[in-house]
mmCIF file of C-alpha atoms and ligand atoms in Angstrom:
data_model
loop_
_atom_site.group_PDB
_atom_site.id
_atom_site.type_symbol
_atom_site.label_atom_id
_atom_site.label_comp_id
_atom_site.label_asym_id
_atom_site.label_seq_id
_atom_site.Cartn_x
_atom_site.Cartn_y
_atom_site.Cartn_z
ATOM 1 C CA MET A 1167 -51.736 3.473 16.908
ATOM 2 C CA ILE A 1168 -49.126 1.258 18.539
ATOM 3 C CA ARG A 1169 -49.323 -1.080 15.528
ATOM 4 C CA MET A 1170 -48.590 1.839 13.231
ATOM 5 C CA ALA A 1171 -45.643 3.045 15.292
ATOM 6 C CA ALA A 1172 -43.475 -0.007 14.711
ATOM 7 C CA PRO A 1173 -43.120 0.275 10.896
ATOM 8 C CA VAL A 1174 -42.681 4.037 11.154
ATOM 9 C CA CYS A 1175 -39.970 3.429 13.686
ATOM 10 C CA ILE A 1176 -38.252 0.845 11.439
ATOM 11 C CA PHE A 1177 -38.514 3.214 8.485
ATOM 12 C CA ALA A 1178 -36.891 5.980 10.516
ATOM 13 C CA ALA A 1179 -34.092 3.656 11.586
ATOM 14 C CA VAL A 1180 -33.458 2.521 7.996
ATOM 15 C CA LEU A 1181 -33.463 6.132 6.818
ATOM 16 C CA ALA A 1182 -31.059 7.144 9.571
ATOM 17 C CA SER A 1183 -28.648 4.348 8.724
ATOM 18 C CA ALA A 1184 -28.867 5.173 4.999
ATOM 19 C CA MET A 1185 -28.041 8.769 5.837
ATOM 20 C CA ALA A 1186 -25.116 7.636 7.983
ATOM 21 C CA VAL A 1187 -23.762 5.564 5.069
ATOM 22 C CA ALA A 1188 -24.203 8.534 2.716
ATOM 23 C CA ALA A 1189 -22.392 10.809 5.162
ATOM 24 C CA GLU A 1190 -19.546 8.295 5.433
ATOM 25 C CA GLU A 1191 -19.276 8.058 1.650
ATOM 26 C CA GLN A 1192 -19.041 11.808 1.371
ATOM 27 C CA THR A 1193 -16.026 12.023 3.661
ATOM 28 C CA ALA A 1194 -13.071 12.410 1.359
ATOM 29 C CA PRO A 1195 -9.905 10.707 2.601
ATOM 30 C CA ARG A 1196 -6.994 12.719 3.982
ATOM 31 C CA VAL A 1197 -3.814 11.102 2.709
ATOM 32 C CA LEU A 1198 -0.184 11.426 3.808
ATOM 33 C CA LEU A 1199 2.463 10.278 1.304
ATOM 34 C CA PHE A 1200 5.832 9.611 2.947
ATOM 35 C CA THR A 1201 8.835 9.056 0.656
ATOM 36 C CA LYS A 1202 11.983 9.281 2.759
ATOM 37 C CA SER A 1203 14.802 7.084 1.424
ATOM 38 C CA ALA A 1204 17.251 6.193 4.176
ATOM 39 C CA GLY A 1205 18.401 3.437 1.784
ATOM 40 C CA PHE A 1206 18.112 3.318 -2.015
ATOM 41 C CA GLU A 1207 16.242 6.266 -3.517
ATOM 42 C CA HIS A 1208 13.940 5.393 -6.418
ATOM 43 C CA SER A 1209 13.663 7.803 -9.338
ATOM 44 C CA VAL A 1210 9.828 7.947 -9.134
ATOM 45 C CA ILE A 1211 9.977 9.622 -5.727
ATOM 46 C CA LYS A 1212 13.018 11.790 -6.367
ATOM 47 C CA GLU A 1213 12.635 15.552 -5.954
ATOM 48 C CA THR A 1214 15.129 17.721 -7.780
ATOM 49 C CA ARG A 1215 15.510 21.429 -8.402
ATOM 50 C CA ARG A 1216 14.242 20.874 -11.933
ATOM 51 C CA GLN A 1217 11.420 18.612 -10.752
ATOM 52 C CA PRO A 1218 10.458 19.657 -7.212
ATOM 53 C CA VAL A 1219 7.345 17.470 -7.314
ATOM 54 C CA SER A 1220 8.242 13.819 -7.747
ATOM 55 C CA HIS A 1221 6.679 11.704 -10.487
ATOM 56 C CA ALA A 1222 4.778 9.647 -7.929
ATOM 57 C CA GLU A 1223 3.522 12.672 -6.037
ATOM 58 C CA GLY A 1224 2.331 14.331 -9.246
ATOM 59 C CA ILE A 1225 0.258 11.309 -10.208
ATOM 60 C CA LEU A 1226 -1.067 10.771 -6.712
ATOM 61 C CA ARG A 1227 -1.969 14.449 -6.466
ATOM 62 C CA SER A 1228 -3.992 14.398 -9.684
ATOM 63 C CA LEU A 1229 -5.753 11.296 -8.381
ATOM 64 C CA THR A 1230 -6.505 12.664 -4.927
ATOM 65 C CA ASP A 1231 -7.673 15.958 -6.475
ATOM 66 C CA GLU A 1232 -10.103 13.972 -8.598
ATOM 67 C CA MET A 1233 -11.309 12.134 -5.481
ATOM 68 C CA GLY A 1234 -11.788 15.385 -3.608
ATOM 69 C CA ALA A 1235 -9.209 14.049 -1.178
ATOM 70 C CA VAL A 1236 -6.495 15.952 0.660
ATOM 71 C CA LEU A 1237 -2.862 14.985 0.068
ATOM 72 C CA GLU A 1238 0.251 15.935 1.980
ATOM 73 C CA SER A 1239 3.535 14.631 0.600
ATOM 74 C CA THR A 1240 6.691 14.702 2.697
ATOM 75 C CA LYS A 1241 10.178 13.270 3.072
ATOM 76 C CA ASP A 1242 10.507 14.736 6.561
ATOM 77 C CA GLY A 1243 10.438 11.899 9.089
ATOM 78 C CA ARG A 1244 9.380 14.285 11.840
ATOM 79 C CA ARG A 1245 5.923 14.407 10.204
ATOM 80 C CA ILE A 1246 5.325 10.827 11.335
ATOM 81 C CA ASN A 1247 4.015 11.709 14.771
ATOM 82 C CA LYS A 1248 0.873 11.316 16.833
ATOM 83 C CA GLU A 1249 -0.491 14.760 16.014
ATOM 84 C CA THR A 1250 -0.043 14.534 12.238
ATOM 85 C CA LEU A 1251 -1.450 11.022 12.172
ATOM 86 C CA SER A 1252 -4.546 12.086 14.102
ATOM 87 C CA SER A 1253 -5.430 14.379 11.200
ATOM 88 C CA VAL A 1254 -5.155 11.846 8.353
ATOM 89 C CA ASP A 1255 -7.043 8.711 7.279
ATOM 90 C CA VAL A 1256 -4.479 6.976 5.090
ATOM 91 C CA VAL A 1257 -0.670 6.905 5.170
ATOM 92 C CA ILE A 1258 1.273 5.742 2.100
ATOM 93 C CA PHE A 1259 4.913 4.681 2.490
ATOM 94 C CA TYR A 1260 7.258 4.609 -0.517
ATOM 95 C CA THR A 1261 10.367 4.470 1.629
ATOM 96 C CA SER A 1262 13.612 2.564 2.099
ATOM 97 C CA GLY A 1263 16.152 1.744 4.759
ATOM 98 C CA ASN A 1264 16.158 2.379 8.472
ATOM 99 C CA LEU A 1265 13.992 5.490 8.667
ATOM 100 C CA THR A 1266 15.171 6.357 12.170
ATOM 101 C CA GLU A 1267 18.504 7.244 10.547
ATOM 102 C CA LYS A 1268 19.194 10.198 8.275
ATOM 103 C CA GLY A 1269 20.617 7.826 5.681
ATOM 104 C CA ASN A 1270 20.881 8.297 1.945
ATOM 105 C CA ASP A 1271 18.634 11.270 1.163
ATOM 106 C CA GLY A 1272 19.590 13.339 4.211
ATOM 107 C CA HIS A 1273 16.016 14.220 5.160
ATOM 108 C CA PRO A 1274 15.200 14.224 8.882
ATOM 109 C CA PRO A 1275 14.607 10.746 10.300
ATOM 110 C CA VAL A 1276 11.497 9.404 12.006
ATOM 111 C CA THR A 1277 11.868 9.154 15.764
ATOM 112 C CA PRO A 1278 11.315 5.777 17.446
ATOM 113 C CA GLU A 1279 8.321 7.426 19.161
ATOM 114 C CA GLY A 1280 7.030 8.410 15.746
ATOM 115 C CA MET A 1281 7.181 4.818 14.532
ATOM 116 C CA ASN A 1282 5.373 3.620 17.655
ATOM 117 C CA ALA A 1283 2.768 6.312 17.057
ATOM 118 C CA LEU A 1284 2.306 4.947 13.519
ATOM 119 C CA PHE A 1285 1.718 1.407 14.770
ATOM 120 C CA ASP A 1286 -0.688 2.668 17.462
ATOM 121 C CA TRP A 1287 -2.511 4.797 14.912
ATOM 122 C CA ILE A 1288 -3.027 1.859 12.538
ATOM 123 C CA ARG A 1289 -4.175 -0.363 15.427
ATOM 124 C CA GLY A 1290 -6.631 2.356 16.376
ATOM 125 C CA GLY A 1291 -8.262 2.304 12.936
ATOM 126 C CA GLY A 1292 -5.799 3.997 10.581
ATOM 127 C CA GLY A 1293 -5.115 2.841 7.035
ATOM 128 C CA PHE A 1294 -1.583 2.015 5.864
ATOM 129 C CA ILE A 1295 -0.475 1.452 2.267
ATOM 130 C CA GLY A 1296 3.062 0.352 1.408
ATOM 131 C CA LEU A 1297 4.242 0.607 -2.189
ATOM 132 C CA HIS A 1298 7.176 -1.168 -3.852
ATOM 133 C CA ALA A 1299 10.242 -0.086 -1.810
ATOM 134 C CA ALA A 1300 8.204 -0.038 1.407
ATOM 135 C CA THR A 1301 9.232 -3.672 2.059
ATOM 136 C CA ASP A 1302 12.872 -2.520 1.732
ATOM 137 C CA THR A 1303 12.298 -0.505 4.908
ATOM 138 C CA PHE A 1304 13.247 -1.479 8.487
ATOM 139 C CA LYS A 1305 14.590 -4.840 7.363
ATOM 140 C CA SER A 1306 15.640 -7.417 9.901
ATOM 141 C CA GLU A 1307 19.039 -7.194 11.493
ATOM 142 C CA GLY A 1308 20.515 -10.137 13.343
ATOM 143 C CA GLY A 1309 17.705 -12.495 12.434
ATOM 144 C CA ALA A 1310 14.713 -10.919 14.141
ATOM 145 C CA THR A 1311 11.730 -9.772 12.077
ATOM 146 C CA THR A 1312 11.119 -6.084 12.766
ATOM 147 C CA ALA A 1313 7.777 -4.702 13.936
ATOM 148 C CA PHE A 1314 7.516 -2.888 10.609
ATOM 149 C CA THR A 1315 8.028 -6.070 8.559
ATOM 150 C CA GLU A 1316 5.510 -7.884 10.743
ATOM 151 C CA MET A 1317 3.002 -5.104 10.044
ATOM 152 C CA ILE A 1318 3.616 -4.712 6.306
ATOM 153 C CA GLY A 1319 3.747 -8.470 5.843
ATOM 154 C CA GLY A 1320 7.059 -9.202 4.131
ATOM 155 C CA GLU A 1321 10.648 -8.164 3.547
ATOM 156 C CA PHE A 1322 12.383 -7.383 0.249
ATOM 157 C CA VAL A 1323 15.263 -9.734 -0.536
ATOM 158 C CA THR A 1324 16.324 -9.178 -4.124
ATOM 159 C CA HIS A 1325 15.231 -8.465 -7.677
ATOM 160 C CA GLY A 1326 16.538 -9.305 -11.125
ATOM 161 C CA GLU A 1327 16.330 -7.539 -14.461
ATOM 162 C CA GLN A 1328 12.979 -5.946 -15.226
ATOM 163 C CA PHE A 1329 10.601 -7.983 -17.344
ATOM 164 C CA LYS A 1330 6.939 -8.329 -18.228
ATOM 165 C CA ALA A 1331 5.199 -10.600 -15.730
ATOM 166 C CA SER A 1332 1.547 -11.345 -15.063
ATOM 167 C CA VAL A 1333 -0.181 -10.096 -11.948
ATOM 168 C CA ARG A 1334 -3.068 -12.480 -11.276
ATOM 169 C CA LYS A 1335 -5.922 -11.466 -9.000
ATOM 170 C CA VAL A 1336 -6.780 -14.159 -6.458
ATOM 171 C CA SER A 1337 -9.363 -12.312 -4.353
ATOM 172 C CA PRO A 1338 -11.899 -11.568 -7.095
ATOM 173 C CA ASP A 1339 -14.451 -9.475 -5.222
ATOM 174 C CA HIS A 1340 -12.050 -7.466 -3.118
ATOM 175 C CA ALA A 1341 -12.724 -3.726 -3.068
ATOM 176 C CA ALA A 1342 -9.029 -2.865 -2.752
ATOM 177 C CA VAL A 1343 -8.275 -4.372 -6.186
ATOM 178 C CA ARG A 1344 -11.544 -3.686 -7.990
ATOM 179 C CA ALA A 1345 -9.709 -2.093 -10.925
ATOM 180 C CA LEU A 1346 -7.219 -4.904 -11.333
ATOM 181 C CA PRO A 1347 -8.114 -7.220 -14.235
ATOM 182 C CA ASP A 1348 -8.059 -10.979 -13.534
ATOM 183 C CA VAL A 1349 -4.647 -11.034 -15.174
ATOM 184 C CA TRP A 1350 -2.520 -7.971 -15.900
ATOM 185 C CA ALA A 1351 0.719 -8.368 -17.825
ATOM 186 C CA VAL A 1352 3.053 -5.504 -17.020
ATOM 187 C CA GLN A 1353 6.726 -4.595 -17.219
ATOM 188 C CA ASP A 1354 8.218 -3.708 -13.844
ATOM 189 C CA GLU A 1355 11.009 -4.540 -11.429
ATOM 190 C CA TRP A 1356 9.823 -7.558 -9.465
ATOM 191 C CA TYR A 1357 10.743 -7.853 -5.834
ATOM 192 C CA MET A 1358 11.220 -11.202 -4.177
ATOM 193 C CA PHE A 1359 10.372 -11.495 -0.494
ATOM 194 C CA ALA A 1360 11.250 -13.266 2.720
ATOM 195 C CA ARG A 1361 9.478 -13.272 6.080
ATOM 196 C CA LEU A 1362 6.009 -13.255 4.535
ATOM 197 C CA ASN A 1363 3.481 -12.933 7.316
ATOM 198 C CA LYS A 1364 1.455 -15.882 6.021
ATOM 199 C CA GLU A 1365 -0.550 -16.172 9.196
ATOM 200 C CA HIS A 1366 -2.170 -12.741 8.812
ATOM 201 C CA MET A 1367 -1.995 -12.179 5.081
ATOM 202 C CA HIS A 1368 -4.975 -11.913 2.739
ATOM 203 C CA VAL A 1369 -3.366 -12.321 -0.672
ATOM 204 C CA LEU A 1370 -4.927 -10.090 -3.321
ATOM 205 C CA ALA A 1371 -2.706 -10.943 -6.296
ATOM 206 C CA LEU A 1372 0.053 -13.358 -7.207
ATOM 207 C CA LEU A 1373 2.994 -12.756 -9.491
ATOM 208 C CA GLU A 1374 3.332 -15.267 -12.318
ATOM 209 C CA THR A 1375 6.993 -15.100 -13.237
ATOM 210 C CA GLY A 1376 7.450 -18.433 -14.996
ATOM 211 C CA GLY A 1377 5.342 -17.711 -18.066
ATOM 212 C CA GLY A 1378 6.301 -15.477 -20.935
ATOM 213 C CA GLY A 1379 9.671 -17.141 -21.444
ATOM 214 C CA ASN A 1380 11.463 -15.132 -18.790
ATOM 215 C CA PRO A 1381 14.989 -16.558 -18.801
ATOM 216 C CA GLN A 1382 16.139 -15.415 -15.359
ATOM 217 C CA LYS A 1383 16.772 -18.400 -13.166
ATOM 218 C CA MET A 1384 15.986 -16.587 -9.913
ATOM 219 C CA TYR A 1385 12.372 -16.161 -11.031
ATOM 220 C CA GLN A 1386 11.831 -19.834 -11.849
ATOM 221 C CA VAL A 1387 9.796 -20.229 -8.682
ATOM 222 C CA PRO A 1388 6.119 -20.899 -7.936
ATOM 223 C CA ASP A 1389 3.787 -17.896 -8.186
ATOM 224 C CA TYR A 1390 4.081 -15.743 -5.079
ATOM 225 C CA PRO A 1391 2.155 -12.878 -3.437
ATOM 226 C CA ILE A 1392 2.782 -9.425 -4.900
ATOM 227 C CA ILE A 1393 -0.242 -7.527 -3.519
ATOM 228 C CA TRP A 1394 -1.727 -8.353 -0.133
ATOM 229 C CA CYS A 1395 -3.563 -6.858 2.813
ATOM 230 C CA ARG A 1396 -4.371 -7.556 6.442
ATOM 231 C CA SER A 1397 -6.193 -6.271 9.475
ATOM 232 C CA TYR A 1398 -3.959 -4.694 12.105
ATOM 233 C CA GLY A 1399 -5.886 -4.107 15.291
ATOM 234 C CA ASP A 1400 -8.862 -2.023 14.194
ATOM 235 C CA GLY A 1401 -6.928 -0.714 11.202
ATOM 236 C CA ARG A 1402 -6.025 -1.943 7.763
ATOM 237 C CA ALA A 1403 -2.691 -2.425 6.033
ATOM 238 C CA LEU A 1404 -1.982 -3.175 2.373
ATOM 239 C CA TYR A 1405 1.186 -3.746 0.367
ATOM 240 C CA ASN A 1406 1.516 -3.452 -3.398
ATOM 241 C CA GLY A 1407 4.898 -4.545 -4.788
ATOM 242 C CA LEU A 1408 4.511 -2.687 -8.082
ATOM 243 C CA GLY A 1409 5.595 0.847 -8.870
ATOM 244 C CA HIS A 1410 9.300 0.933 -9.644
ATOM 245 C CA ARG A 1411 8.828 2.311 -13.129
ATOM 246 C CA GLU A 1412 7.477 5.713 -14.140
ATOM 247 C CA ASP A 1413 5.241 4.148 -16.791
ATOM 248 C CA VAL A 1414 3.677 1.792 -14.226
ATOM 249 C CA TRP A 1415 2.642 4.863 -12.226
ATOM 250 C CA GLU A 1416 1.202 6.363 -15.410
ATOM 251 C CA HIS A 1417 -0.776 3.241 -16.278
ATOM 252 C CA PRO A 1418 -4.544 3.629 -15.750
ATOM 253 C CA VAL A 1419 -4.735 0.225 -14.013
ATOM 254 C CA PHE A 1420 -2.112 1.178 -11.427
ATOM 255 C CA ARG A 1421 -3.653 4.608 -10.916
ATOM 256 C CA GLN A 1422 -7.126 3.145 -10.414
ATOM 257 C CA MET A 1423 -5.666 0.539 -8.069
ATOM 258 C CA LEU A 1424 -4.249 3.345 -5.929
ATOM 259 C CA HIS A 1425 -7.734 4.863 -5.871
ATOM 260 C CA ASP A 1426 -9.214 1.545 -4.701
ATOM 261 C CA HIS A 1427 -6.426 1.004 -2.153
ATOM 262 C CA ILE A 1428 -6.988 4.448 -0.634
ATOM 263 C CA LEU A 1429 -10.747 4.030 -0.200
ATOM 264 C CA TRP A 1430 -10.298 0.539 1.254
ATOM 265 C CA ALA A 1431 -7.563 1.753 3.626
ATOM 266 C CA GLN A 1432 -9.823 4.594 4.689
ATOM 267 C CA GLY A 1433 -12.136 1.938 6.100
ATOM 268 C CA ARG A 1434 -14.915 1.806 3.530
ATOM 269 C CA GLY A 1435 -16.845 -1.432 3.251
ATOM 270 C CA ASP A 1436 -15.785 -4.771 4.691
ATOM 271 C CA ALA A 1437 -12.116 -5.193 5.545
ATOM 272 C CA HIS A 1438 -12.172 -8.627 3.846
ATOM 273 C CA THR A 1439 -8.849 -9.654 5.342
ATOM 274 C CA GLU A 1440 -9.357 -13.291 6.304
ATOM 275 C CA PRO A 1441 -5.983 -15.065 5.920
ATOM 276 C CA ASN A 1442 -5.952 -17.069 2.656
ATOM 277 C CA TYR A 1443 -2.268 -17.790 1.969
ATOM 278 C CA ALA A 1444 -2.610 -21.574 2.223
ATOM 279 C CA GLU A 1445 -5.565 -21.608 -0.181
ATOM 280 C CA VAL A 1446 -4.260 -19.369 -2.943
ATOM 281 C CA VAL A 1447 -0.472 -19.711 -3.013
ATOM 282 C CA PRO A 1448 0.931 -22.784 -4.753
ATOM 283 C CA GLU A 1449 3.455 -24.921 -2.855
HETATM 284 ZN ZN1 ZN B 786 12.574 -0.658 -7.442
#
């Protein structure tokens, strides 16, 4: 009888763990989209009387509905607090400027305590996604890299005229970019960065700006990271530099990427965040 008990016991354990995985997979993510613009306000996140739901929110809402996920979208900085964060799995920033100031769009700022709560929440296992303008947020003043830039992994410096560039996947099996083809040629506004957090960065995709006959001198540089991720304490953070243009948001590849980003940020599967900058980014 004792001989029989062992396999039964193993079977039960395997079944229990399979059930735990199934239960985890059934938990739909709760997502908070935050789009306050203390600095420049992008048209994709603009809310007007004629269009009270921004372009980005509309697309994200159709996606999260499809996923069975819950989405709250806000420009109110007071929503970034410990209590709100404790009730969500993933926070998406499409923001600009110093968010502790009222700034350009006039919506209430985030308190310094709120920002600290965000960092603590990510460290405690939360999932952060920054899109496009997110690196134009809490930029350095007086030479010191801000805590936000350290977390998100880079700081916006400049961009030129929009053009079609190639986004090349460099982490082929990564769950956060499953939908991204090996190479995706797309028209967008291409940010250039400083203060890349090379030490902690797992680069997911590079921007190839040199090909395609792009004449702008500023982009005659080696390929550089445009989508990346990292571990942050027990949590996960990802930045995707795309998403200036309305038609990028509408593109099935971008939409599916958001889907993949959200599930990864929620904590599904391996984090897969080992730093790889030196291996994948050309000198
Ligand atoms: Zn832009």
